[in-house]
mmCIF file of N, CA and C in Angstrom:
data_model
loop_
_atom_site.group_PDB
_atom_site.id
_atom_site.type_symbol
_atom_site.label_atom_id
_atom_site.label_comp_id
_atom_site.label_asym_id
_atom_site.label_seq_id
_atom_site.Cartn_x
_atom_site.Cartn_y
_atom_site.Cartn_z
ATOM 1 N N UNK A 1 2.997 -0.129 -11.081
ATOM 2 C CA UNK A 1 2.461 1.166 -10.769
ATOM 3 C C UNK A 1 3.358 1.813 -9.722
ATOM 4 N N UNK A 2 3.737 3.034 -9.985
ATOM 5 C CA UNK A 2 4.570 3.776 -9.042
ATOM 6 C C UNK A 2 3.899 5.096 -8.713
ATOM 7 N N UNK A 3 4.084 5.513 -7.472
ATOM 8 C CA UNK A 3 3.596 6.816 -7.057
ATOM 9 C C UNK A 3 4.447 7.311 -5.898
ATOM 10 N N UNK A 4 4.348 8.592 -5.635
ATOM 11 C CA UNK A 4 5.121 9.214 -4.572
ATOM 12 C C UNK A 4 4.226 10.212 -3.842
ATOM 13 N N UNK A 5 4.259 10.168 -2.523
ATOM 14 C CA UNK A 5 3.486 11.095 -1.711
ATOM 15 C C UNK A 5 4.478 11.958 -0.946
ATOM 16 N N UNK A 6 4.486 13.232 -1.245
ATOM 17 C CA UNK A 6 5.414 14.169 -0.605
ATOM 18 C C UNK A 6 4.978 14.465 0.831
ATOM 19 N N UNK A 7 5.959 14.722 1.688
ATOM 20 C CA UNK A 7 5.691 15.136 3.069
ATOM 21 C C UNK A 7 6.836 16.026 3.532
ATOM 22 N N UNK A 8 6.626 16.699 4.638
ATOM 23 C CA UNK A 8 7.688 17.540 5.204
ATOM 24 C C UNK A 8 7.958 17.161 6.660
ATOM 25 N N UNK A 9 7.785 15.892 6.975
ATOM 26 C CA UNK A 9 7.942 15.413 8.345
ATOM 27 C C UNK A 9 9.370 15.009 8.685
ATOM 28 N N UNK A 10 10.181 14.789 7.690
ATOM 29 C CA UNK A 10 11.483 14.185 7.921
ATOM 30 C C UNK A 10 11.324 12.675 7.950
ATOM 31 N N UNK A 11 12.416 11.986 7.721
ATOM 32 C CA UNK A 11 12.355 10.530 7.580
ATOM 33 C C UNK A 11 11.926 9.827 8.866
ATOM 34 N N UNK A 12 12.489 10.221 10.002
ATOM 35 C CA UNK A 12 12.202 9.530 11.265
ATOM 36 C C UNK A 12 10.726 9.637 11.645
ATOM 37 N N UNK A 13 10.164 10.838 11.565
ATOM 38 C CA UNK A 13 8.756 11.013 11.938
ATOM 39 C C UNK A 13 7.829 10.327 10.942
ATOM 40 N N UNK A 14 8.143 10.440 9.663
ATOM 41 C CA UNK A 14 7.319 9.780 8.643
ATOM 42 C C UNK A 14 7.346 8.266 8.837
ATOM 43 N N UNK A 15 8.525 7.722 9.104
ATOM 44 C CA UNK A 15 8.659 6.284 9.327
ATOM 45 C C UNK A 15 7.840 5.845 10.545
ATOM 46 N N UNK A 16 7.916 6.612 11.618
ATOM 47 C CA UNK A 16 7.159 6.274 12.826
ATOM 48 C C UNK A 16 5.656 6.342 12.566
ATOM 49 N N UNK A 17 5.201 7.373 11.860
ATOM 50 C CA UNK A 17 3.773 7.500 11.546
ATOM 51 C C UNK A 17 3.287 6.331 10.699
ATOM 52 N N UNK A 18 4.074 5.957 9.706
ATOM 53 C CA UNK A 18 3.680 4.841 8.846
ATOM 54 C C UNK A 18 3.642 3.548 9.664
ATOM 55 N N UNK A 19 4.675 3.298 10.449
ATOM 56 C CA UNK A 19 4.707 2.071 11.262
ATOM 57 C C UNK A 19 3.529 2.011 12.237
ATOM 58 N N UNK A 20 3.201 3.141 12.846
ATOM 59 C CA UNK A 20 2.095 3.175 13.804
ATOM 60 C C UNK A 20 0.740 2.932 13.147
ATOM 61 N N UNK A 21 0.646 3.182 11.851
ATOM 62 C CA UNK A 21 -0.637 3.101 11.161
ATOM 63 C C UNK A 21 -0.745 1.926 10.193
ATOM 64 N N UNK A 22 0.096 0.925 10.341
ATOM 65 C CA UNK A 22 0.004 -0.260 9.481
ATOM 66 C C UNK A 22 -1.369 -0.931 9.581
ATOM 67 N N UNK A 23 -1.995 -1.000 10.776
ATOM 68 C CA UNK A 23 -3.347 -1.580 10.823
ATOM 69 C C UNK A 23 -4.344 -0.838 9.922
ATOM 70 N N UNK A 24 -4.210 0.476 9.821
ATOM 71 C CA UNK A 24 -5.070 1.250 8.924
ATOM 72 C C UNK A 24 -4.825 0.846 7.475
ATOM 73 N N UNK A 25 -3.559 0.713 7.096
ATOM 74 C CA UNK A 25 -3.219 0.292 5.735
ATOM 75 C C UNK A 25 -3.776 -1.100 5.445
ATOM 76 N N UNK A 26 -3.606 -2.022 6.389
ATOM 77 C CA UNK A 26 -4.137 -3.379 6.202
ATOM 78 C C UNK A 26 -5.649 -3.357 6.006
ATOM 79 N N UNK A 27 -6.321 -2.560 6.805
ATOM 80 C CA UNK A 27 -7.777 -2.459 6.701
ATOM 81 C C UNK A 27 -8.199 -1.929 5.337
ATOM 82 N N UNK A 28 -7.516 -0.896 4.858
ATOM 83 C CA UNK A 28 -7.849 -0.312 3.553
ATOM 84 C C UNK A 28 -7.524 -1.282 2.420
ATOM 85 N N UNK A 29 -6.405 -1.985 2.533
ATOM 86 C CA UNK A 29 -6.051 -2.979 1.513
ATOM 87 C C UNK A 29 -7.113 -4.071 1.478
ATOM 88 N N UNK A 30 -7.512 -4.535 2.652
ATOM 89 C CA UNK A 30 -8.562 -5.558 2.710
ATOM 90 C C UNK A 30 -9.851 -5.059 2.070
ATOM 91 N N UNK A 31 -10.208 -3.824 2.347
ATOM 92 C CA UNK A 31 -11.425 -3.256 1.777
ATOM 93 C C UNK A 31 -11.364 -3.141 0.268
ATOM 94 N N UNK A 32 -10.231 -2.657 -0.249
ATOM 95 C CA UNK A 32 -10.081 -2.520 -1.702
ATOM 96 C C UNK A 32 -10.062 -3.884 -2.379
ATOM 97 N N UNK A 33 -9.304 -4.800 -1.813
ATOM 98 C CA UNK A 33 -9.147 -6.109 -2.445
ATOM 99 C C UNK A 33 -10.410 -6.952 -2.352
ATOM 100 N N UNK A 34 -11.172 -6.797 -1.287
ATOM 101 C CA UNK A 34 -12.363 -7.631 -1.119
ATOM 102 C C UNK A 34 -13.418 -7.340 -2.176
ATOM 103 N N UNK A 35 -13.392 -6.149 -2.765
ATOM 104 C CA UNK A 35 -14.339 -5.853 -3.842
ATOM 105 C C UNK A 35 -13.972 -6.608 -5.121
ATOM 106 N N UNK A 36 -12.739 -7.086 -5.207
ATOM 107 C CA UNK A 36 -12.295 -7.839 -6.385
ATOM 108 C C UNK A 36 -12.395 -9.344 -6.177
ATOM 109 N N UNK A 37 -12.458 -9.767 -4.941
ATOM 110 C CA UNK A 37 -12.496 -11.193 -4.636
ATOM 111 C C UNK A 37 -12.207 -11.415 -3.171
ATOM 112 N N UNK A 38 -11.760 -12.601 -2.832
ATOM 113 C CA UNK A 38 -11.462 -12.939 -1.451
ATOM 114 C C UNK A 38 -9.951 -13.005 -1.257
ATOM 115 N N UNK A 39 -9.469 -12.343 -0.208
ATOM 116 C CA UNK A 39 -8.046 -12.405 0.112
ATOM 117 C C UNK A 39 -7.775 -13.731 0.808
ATOM 118 N N UNK A 40 -6.879 -14.508 0.234
ATOM 119 C CA UNK A 40 -6.539 -15.801 0.827
ATOM 120 C C UNK A 40 -5.190 -15.762 1.532
ATOM 121 N N UNK A 41 -4.407 -14.733 1.275
ATOM 122 C CA UNK A 41 -3.093 -14.638 1.905
ATOM 123 C C UNK A 41 -2.659 -13.181 1.898
ATOM 124 N N UNK A 42 -2.289 -12.655 3.063
ATOM 125 C CA UNK A 42 -1.769 -11.298 3.179
ATOM 126 C C UNK A 42 -0.556 -11.365 4.085
ATOM 127 N N UNK A 43 0.601 -11.043 3.538
ATOM 128 C CA UNK A 43 1.851 -11.057 4.296
ATOM 129 C C UNK A 43 2.556 -9.722 4.134
ATOM 130 N N UNK A 44 3.256 -9.325 5.175
ATOM 131 C CA UNK A 44 4.031 -8.088 5.103
ATOM 132 C C UNK A 44 5.186 -8.145 6.092
ATOM 133 N N UNK A 45 6.195 -7.331 5.835
ATOM 134 C CA UNK A 45 7.310 -7.209 6.761
ATOM 135 C C UNK A 45 8.072 -5.919 6.488
ATOM 136 N N UNK A 46 8.788 -5.480 7.503
ATOM 137 C CA UNK A 46 9.652 -4.316 7.390
ATOM 138 C C UNK A 46 11.075 -4.787 7.131
ATOM 139 N N UNK A 47 11.755 -4.090 6.236
ATOM 140 C CA UNK A 47 13.179 -4.298 5.988
ATOM 141 C C UNK A 47 13.817 -2.913 6.036
ATOM 142 N N UNK A 48 14.272 -2.515 7.213
ATOM 143 C CA UNK A 48 14.809 -1.172 7.381
ATOM 144 C C UNK A 48 13.701 -0.142 7.265
ATOM 145 N N UNK A 49 13.824 0.745 6.289
ATOM 146 C CA UNK A 49 12.803 1.779 6.087
ATOM 147 C C UNK A 49 11.871 1.432 4.927
ATOM 148 N N UNK A 50 11.835 0.157 4.576
ATOM 149 C CA UNK A 50 10.977 -0.307 3.482
ATOM 150 C C UNK A 50 9.963 -1.328 3.998
ATOM 151 N N UNK A 51 8.701 -1.102 3.658
ATOM 152 C CA UNK A 51 7.610 -2.002 4.018
ATOM 153 C C UNK A 51 7.242 -2.790 2.773
ATOM 154 N N UNK A 52 7.308 -4.110 2.866
ATOM 155 C CA UNK A 52 6.989 -4.977 1.732
ATOM 156 C C UNK A 52 5.750 -5.789 2.067
ATOM 157 N N UNK A 53 4.863 -5.938 1.077
ATOM 158 C CA UNK A 53 3.669 -6.735 1.308
ATOM 159 C C UNK A 53 3.257 -7.447 0.034
ATOM 160 N N UNK A 54 2.524 -8.525 0.209
ATOM 161 C CA UNK A 54 1.908 -9.196 -0.934
ATOM 162 C C UNK A 54 0.625 -9.866 -0.469
ATOM 163 N N UNK A 55 -0.312 -9.939 -1.379
ATOM 164 C CA UNK A 55 -1.554 -10.616 -1.079
ATOM 165 C C UNK A 55 -2.028 -11.367 -2.296
ATOM 166 N N UNK A 56 -2.704 -12.460 -2.033
ATOM 167 C CA UNK A 56 -3.297 -13.282 -3.085
ATOM 168 C C UNK A 56 -4.803 -13.148 -2.993
ATOM 169 N N UNK A 57 -5.428 -12.936 -4.141
ATOM 170 C CA UNK A 57 -6.877 -12.789 -4.220
ATOM 171 C C UNK A 57 -7.428 -13.904 -5.095
ATOM 172 N N UNK A 58 -8.509 -14.513 -4.634
ATOM 173 C CA UNK A 58 -9.223 -15.477 -5.466
ATOM 174 C C UNK A 58 -10.612 -14.917 -5.728
ATOM 175 N N UNK A 59 -11.179 -15.310 -6.825
ATOM 176 C CA UNK A 59 -12.519 -14.839 -7.160
ATOM 177 C C UNK A 59 -12.562 -14.275 -8.557
ATOM 178 N N UNK A 60 -13.446 -13.312 -8.749
ATOM 179 C CA UNK A 60 -13.668 -12.724 -10.065
ATOM 180 C C UNK A 60 -12.380 -12.162 -10.662
ATOM 181 N N UNK A 61 -11.605 -11.462 -9.862
ATOM 182 C CA UNK A 61 -10.367 -10.834 -10.337
ATOM 183 C C UNK A 61 -9.190 -11.376 -9.552
ATOM 184 N N UNK A 62 -8.928 -12.655 -9.694
ATOM 185 C CA UNK A 62 -7.877 -13.290 -8.908
ATOM 186 C C UNK A 62 -6.493 -12.870 -9.391
ATOM 187 N N UNK A 63 -5.558 -12.969 -8.484
ATOM 188 C CA UNK A 63 -4.178 -12.653 -8.817
ATOM 189 C C UNK A 63 -3.386 -12.314 -7.575
ATOM 190 N N UNK A 64 -2.125 -12.005 -7.791
ATOM 191 C CA UNK A 64 -1.213 -11.661 -6.707
ATOM 192 C C UNK A 64 -0.846 -10.185 -6.833
ATOM 193 N N UNK A 65 -0.918 -9.478 -5.712
ATOM 194 C CA UNK A 65 -0.506 -8.078 -5.651
ATOM 195 C C UNK A 65 0.728 -8.015 -4.767
ATOM 196 N N UNK A 66 1.768 -7.387 -5.278
ATOM 197 C CA UNK A 66 2.987 -7.202 -4.499
ATOM 198 C C UNK A 66 3.305 -5.719 -4.451
ATOM 199 N N UNK A 67 3.747 -5.266 -3.291
ATOM 200 C CA UNK A 67 4.038 -3.852 -3.163
ATOM 201 C C UNK A 67 5.188 -3.568 -2.224
ATOM 202 N N UNK A 68 5.793 -2.414 -2.448
ATOM 203 C CA UNK A 68 6.853 -1.914 -1.578
ATOM 204 C C UNK A 68 6.568 -0.450 -1.298
ATOM 205 N N UNK A 69 6.762 -0.082 -0.054
ATOM 206 C CA UNK A 69 6.575 1.284 0.390
ATOM 207 C C UNK A 69 7.893 1.707 1.032
ATOM 208 N N UNK A 70 8.544 2.696 0.466
ATOM 209 C CA UNK A 70 9.841 3.150 0.955
ATOM 210 C C UNK A 70 9.696 4.540 1.557
ATOM 211 N N UNK A 71 10.119 4.685 2.809
ATOM 212 C CA UNK A 71 10.051 5.975 3.491
ATOM 213 C C UNK A 71 11.335 6.742 3.211
ATOM 214 N N UNK A 72 11.186 7.890 2.571
ATOM 215 C CA UNK A 72 12.300 8.787 2.260
ATOM 216 C C UNK A 72 12.175 10.041 3.131
ATOM 217 N N UNK A 73 13.220 10.868 3.217
ATOM 218 C CA UNK A 73 13.152 12.069 4.049
ATOM 219 C C UNK A 73 12.035 13.048 3.667
ATOM 220 N N UNK A 74 11.640 13.062 2.392
ATOM 221 C CA UNK A 74 10.624 14.027 1.964
ATOM 222 C C UNK A 74 9.471 13.407 1.177
ATOM 223 N N UNK A 75 9.417 12.080 1.122
ATOM 224 C CA UNK A 75 8.357 11.418 0.352
ATOM 225 C C UNK A 75 8.229 9.954 0.761
ATOM 226 N N UNK A 76 7.073 9.407 0.449
ATOM 227 C CA UNK A 76 6.843 7.972 0.556
ATOM 228 C C UNK A 76 6.746 7.463 -0.872
ATOM 229 N N UNK A 77 7.652 6.583 -1.238
ATOM 230 C CA UNK A 77 7.670 6.017 -2.590
ATOM 231 C C UNK A 77 6.954 4.673 -2.559
ATOM 232 N N UNK A 78 6.037 4.476 -3.492
ATOM 233 C CA UNK A 78 5.274 3.231 -3.547
ATOM 234 C C UNK A 78 5.446 2.598 -4.911
ATOM 235 N N UNK A 79 5.734 1.317 -4.898
ATOM 236 C CA UNK A 79 5.819 0.524 -6.121
ATOM 237 C C UNK A 79 4.884 -0.661 -5.926
ATOM 238 N N UNK A 80 3.890 -0.777 -6.791
ATOM 239 C CA UNK A 80 2.866 -1.805 -6.654
ATOM 240 C C UNK A 80 2.723 -2.552 -7.966
ATOM 241 N N UNK A 81 2.772 -3.867 -7.885
ATOM 242 C CA UNK A 81 2.568 -4.708 -9.067
ATOM 243 C C UNK A 81 1.174 -5.309 -8.995
ATOM 244 N N UNK A 82 0.337 -4.922 -9.955
ATOM 245 C CA UNK A 82 -1.031 -5.425 -10.020
ATOM 246 C C UNK A 82 -1.128 -6.533 -11.054
ATOM 247 N N UNK A 83 -1.958 -7.535 -10.791
ATOM 248 C CA UNK A 83 -2.174 -8.568 -11.809
ATOM 249 C C UNK A 83 -2.952 -7.981 -12.986
ATOM 250 N N UNK A 84 -2.852 -8.621 -14.102
ATOM 251 C CA UNK A 84 -3.534 -8.165 -15.310
ATOM 252 C C UNK A 84 -5.019 -7.922 -15.071
ATOM 253 N N UNK A 85 -5.643 -8.763 -14.264
ATOM 254 C CA UNK A 85 -7.083 -8.644 -14.008
ATOM 255 C C UNK A 85 -7.462 -7.362 -13.278
ATOM 256 N N UNK A 86 -6.504 -6.712 -12.618
ATOM 257 C CA UNK A 86 -6.792 -5.488 -11.868
ATOM 258 C C UNK A 86 -6.201 -4.233 -12.499
ATOM 259 N N UNK A 87 -5.463 -4.366 -13.574
ATOM 260 C CA UNK A 87 -4.797 -3.199 -14.158
ATOM 261 C C UNK A 87 -5.762 -2.146 -14.680
ATOM 262 N N UNK A 88 -6.970 -2.559 -15.038
ATOM 263 C CA UNK A 88 -7.938 -1.567 -15.512
ATOM 264 C C UNK A 88 -8.385 -0.644 -14.375
ATOM 265 N N UNK A 89 -8.114 -1.043 -13.131
ATOM 266 C CA UNK A 89 -8.466 -0.227 -11.969
ATOM 267 C C UNK A 89 -7.245 0.479 -11.373
ATOM 268 N N UNK A 90 -6.164 0.536 -12.126
ATOM 269 C CA UNK A 90 -4.908 1.090 -11.612
ATOM 270 C C UNK A 90 -5.075 2.509 -11.078
ATOM 271 N N UNK A 91 -5.769 3.364 -11.805
ATOM 272 C CA UNK A 91 -5.947 4.754 -11.365
ATOM 273 C C UNK A 91 -6.699 4.807 -10.030
ATOM 274 N N UNK A 92 -7.745 4.010 -9.899
ATOM 275 C CA UNK A 92 -8.527 3.976 -8.659
ATOM 276 C C UNK A 92 -7.680 3.471 -7.499
ATOM 277 N N UNK A 93 -6.938 2.401 -7.726
ATOM 278 C CA UNK A 93 -6.068 1.845 -6.685
ATOM 279 C C UNK A 93 -5.019 2.875 -6.280
ATOM 280 N N UNK A 94 -4.416 3.530 -7.256
ATOM 281 C CA UNK A 94 -3.382 4.529 -6.983
ATOM 282 C C UNK A 94 -3.939 5.673 -6.142
ATOM 283 N N UNK A 95 -5.094 6.183 -6.517
ATOM 284 C CA UNK A 95 -5.713 7.293 -5.790
ATOM 285 C C UNK A 95 -6.042 6.896 -4.355
ATOM 286 N N UNK A 96 -6.626 5.722 -4.174
ATOM 287 C CA UNK A 96 -6.982 5.266 -2.822
ATOM 288 C C UNK A 96 -5.740 5.028 -1.976
ATOM 289 N N UNK A 97 -4.703 4.473 -2.575
ATOM 290 C CA UNK A 97 -3.464 4.232 -1.851
ATOM 291 C C UNK A 97 -2.815 5.549 -1.433
ATOM 292 N N UNK A 98 -2.805 6.524 -2.313
ATOM 293 C CA UNK A 98 -2.261 7.842 -1.968
ATOM 294 C C UNK A 98 -3.045 8.469 -0.820
ATOM 295 N N UNK A 99 -4.365 8.328 -0.837
ATOM 296 C CA UNK A 99 -5.200 8.862 0.244
ATOM 297 C C UNK A 99 -4.884 8.189 1.578
ATOM 298 N N UNK A 100 -4.711 6.873 1.558
ATOM 299 C CA UNK A 100 -4.411 6.130 2.788
ATOM 300 C C UNK A 100 -3.054 6.536 3.342
ATOM 301 N N UNK A 101 -2.053 6.631 2.486
ATOM 302 C CA UNK A 101 -0.711 7.010 2.951
ATOM 303 C C UNK A 101 -0.732 8.422 3.519
ATOM 304 N N UNK A 102 -1.441 9.330 2.877
ATOM 305 C CA UNK A 102 -1.564 10.695 3.393
ATOM 306 C C UNK A 102 -2.206 10.679 4.778
ATOM 307 N N UNK A 103 -3.244 9.873 4.946
ATOM 308 C CA UNK A 103 -3.897 9.742 6.254
ATOM 309 C C UNK A 103 -2.930 9.160 7.282
ATOM 310 N N UNK A 104 -2.143 8.180 6.891
ATOM 311 C CA UNK A 104 -1.176 7.573 7.801
ATOM 312 C C UNK A 104 -0.132 8.589 8.257
ATOM 313 N N UNK A 105 0.269 9.465 7.378
ATOM 314 C CA UNK A 105 1.289 10.454 7.718
ATOM 315 C C UNK A 105 0.772 11.515 8.681
ATOM 316 N N UNK A 106 -0.528 11.755 8.671
ATOM 317 C CA UNK A 106 -1.085 12.809 9.520
ATOM 318 C C UNK A 106 -1.589 12.291 10.863
ATOM 319 N N UNK A 107 -1.573 10.989 11.074
ATOM 320 C CA UNK A 107 -2.029 10.414 12.359
ATOM 321 C C UNK A 107 -0.869 10.122 13.274
#
């Protein structure tokens, strides 16, 4: 799943806003994923202007979710790999993720 959230902050400000709001992203990811099962592992790291994360879920809809968030001068590019068990919720996940990133950019 890929999506892009446009902004007019410039790369430096957008990057700082995203970095400052990682706890918000973690909280939202935990909330979304917990409705599908239990998160047993959540890891993330920054590599330059790219935020990489993965989480493992056990339960009704178990699987591994991997994602990358790339801060560009005029957009945040997101690439998310959902397990087969969650693909039917792709639109919902995409919409919620776009909302969270938009919130992160404005804080």
